[in-house]
Amino acid sequence: MNTKPIVAAVAIALGALVLAACDRQEMNAKADRAVAKTEAAADTAARKTGEVVAKIEKTAEEAAITASVKAALVKDPELSALRIDVDTTGSIVTMNGTAPNAAAAKRAENLAIATSGVTAVNNNLTTTGG
């Protein structure tokens, strides 16, 4: 009996199985790399989304502080909210513009520092009178 054809067929079959296993390993490796890239992209997107949300929250907080200071200035009969520019960065309020006198400028500063969320005031108000 000639066993060479049988041995050759078995060798070919084993070779095909080895190649199939290698191909499956390569496919699994590619899938693992794709999953890792997707996870990294998701982590990056989540981090960036968190940063954007934090910026929006900070901007909203600053706008609320500015609005509160402006509302306090409007209530004072000597101060004109239209002549006083209020800017907020973090918890620091900066006021630019004019006040009728030094006492009114100081009152504007006191109103600003008394506003919730304010930790410091840069009072750059100039006076138009005594």
Coordinates of C-alpha atoms in Angstrom, one line a residue:
M1 CA 0.0 0.0 0.0
N2 CA 1.2 3.4 -1.0
T3 CA 1.0 5.7 2.1
K4 CA 2.6 8.8 0.5
P5 CA -0.7 10.2 -0.8
I6 CA -2.3 9.7 2.6
V7 CA 0.6 11.4 4.4
A8 CA 0.5 14.2 1.9
A9 CA -3.2 14.7 2.4
V10 CA -2.8 14.6 6.2
A11 CA 0.0 17.2 5.9
I12 CA -2.1 19.4 3.7
A13 CA -5.0 19.1 6.1
L14 CA -2.8 19.9 9.1
G15 CA -1.3 22.9 7.3
A16 CA -4.8 24.2 6.5
L17 CA -5.8 23.9 10.2
V18 CA -2.6 25.7 11.3
L19 CA -3.3 28.5 8.8
A20 CA -6.9 28.7 9.9
A21 CA -5.8 29.0 13.5
C22 CA -3.2 31.7 12.6
D23 CA -5.9 33.5 10.6
R24 CA -8.3 33.3 13.6
Q25 CA -5.6 34.6 15.9
E26 CA -4.9 37.5 13.6
M27 CA -8.6 38.3 13.4
N28 CA -8.8 38.2 17.2
A29 CA -5.8 40.4 17.5
K30 CA -7.3 42.9 15.0
A31 CA -10.6 42.9 16.9
D32 CA -8.7 43.5 20.2
R33 CA -6.9 46.4 18.7
A34 CA -10.1 47.8 17.3
V35 CA -11.8 47.5 20.7
A36 CA -8.8 49.2 22.4
K37 CA -9.0 52.1 19.9
T38 CA -12.7 52.4 20.4
E39 CA -12.3 52.5 24.2
A40 CA -9.5 55.1 23.9
A41 CA -11.7 57.2 21.7
A42 CA -14.6 56.9 24.1
D43 CA -12.4 57.9 27.0
T44 CA -11.1 60.9 25.1
A45 CA -14.7 61.9 24.1
A46 CA -15.9 61.6 27.7
R47 CA -13.0 63.7 29.0
K48 CA -13.6 66.4 26.4
T49 CA -17.3 66.4 27.1
G50 CA -16.5 66.8 30.8
E51 CA -14.2 69.7 30.0
V52 CA -16.9 71.4 27.9
V53 CA -19.5 70.9 30.6
A54 CA -17.2 72.4 33.2
K55 CA -16.6 75.4 31.0
I56 CA -20.3 75.9 30.5
E57 CA -21.0 75.6 34.2
K58 CA -18.2 78.1 34.9
T59 CA -19.6 80.5 32.3
A60 CA -23.1 80.2 33.7
E61 CA -21.9 80.8 37.3
E62 CA -20.0 83.9 36.1
A63 CA -23.0 85.2 34.3
A64 CA -25.2 84.7 37.3
I65 CA -22.8 86.6 39.5
T66 CA -22.6 89.4 37.0
A67 CA -26.4 89.6 36.8
S68 CA -26.7 89.6 40.6
V69 CA -24.2 92.4 41.0
K70 CA -25.9 94.4 38.2
A71 CA -29.3 93.9 40.0
A72 CA -27.8 95.2 43.2
L73 CA -26.4 98.3 41.5
V74 CA -29.8 99.0 39.9
K75 CA -31.4 99.2 43.3
D76 CA -29.1 101.9 44.4
P77 CA -30.5 105.4 43.5
E78 CA -27.1 107.0 43.0
L79 CA -25.6 104.2 40.9
S80 CA -26.4 103.6 37.3
A81 CA -26.0 100.0 36.1
L82 CA -25.7 101.5 32.6
R83 CA -22.6 103.4 33.5
I84 CA -20.9 100.6 35.4
D85 CA -19.6 97.6 33.4
V86 CA -19.4 94.4 35.5
D87 CA -17.2 91.5 34.4
T88 CA -16.8 88.3 36.4
T89 CA -13.9 85.9 36.1
G90 CA -14.3 82.9 38.4
S91 CA -15.4 84.6 41.6
I92 CA -13.7 87.9 41.0
V93 CA -15.8 90.9 39.9
T94 CA -14.2 93.8 38.0
M95 CA -16.2 97.0 37.8
N96 CA -15.3 99.8 35.2
G97 CA -17.2 103.0 34.6
T98 CA -18.3 106.0 36.6
A99 CA -19.9 106.7 39.9
P100 CA -21.1 110.1 41.1
N101 CA -18.7 110.3 44.0
A102 CA -16.2 108.3 46.0
A103 CA -18.9 107.1 48.5
A104 CA -21.0 105.8 45.7
A105 CA -18.0 104.0 44.2
K106 CA -17.3 102.4 47.6
R107 CA -20.9 101.4 47.9
A108 CA -20.8 99.7 44.5
E109 CA -17.8 97.8 45.7
N110 CA -19.6 96.7 48.9
L111 CA -22.7 95.7 46.9
A112 CA -20.5 93.5 44.7
I113 CA -18.5 91.9 47.5
A114 CA -21.8 91.1 49.3
T115 CA -23.1 89.2 46.3
S116 CA -23.1 85.4 46.7
G117 CA -20.2 83.8 44.9
V118 CA -18.0 86.9 44.9
T119 CA -14.6 86.6 46.7
A120 CA -12.9 89.7 45.4
V121 CA -13.7 93.0 43.6
N122 CA -11.5 95.1 41.4
N123 CA -13.1 98.5 41.7
N124 CA -11.9 100.5 38.7
L125 CA -14.7 103.1 39.0
T126 CA -13.9 106.7 38.5
T127 CA -15.9 109.5 40.1
T128 CA -17.6 112.3 38.2
G129 CA -18.1 114.6 41.2
G130 CA -17.1 115.2 44.8

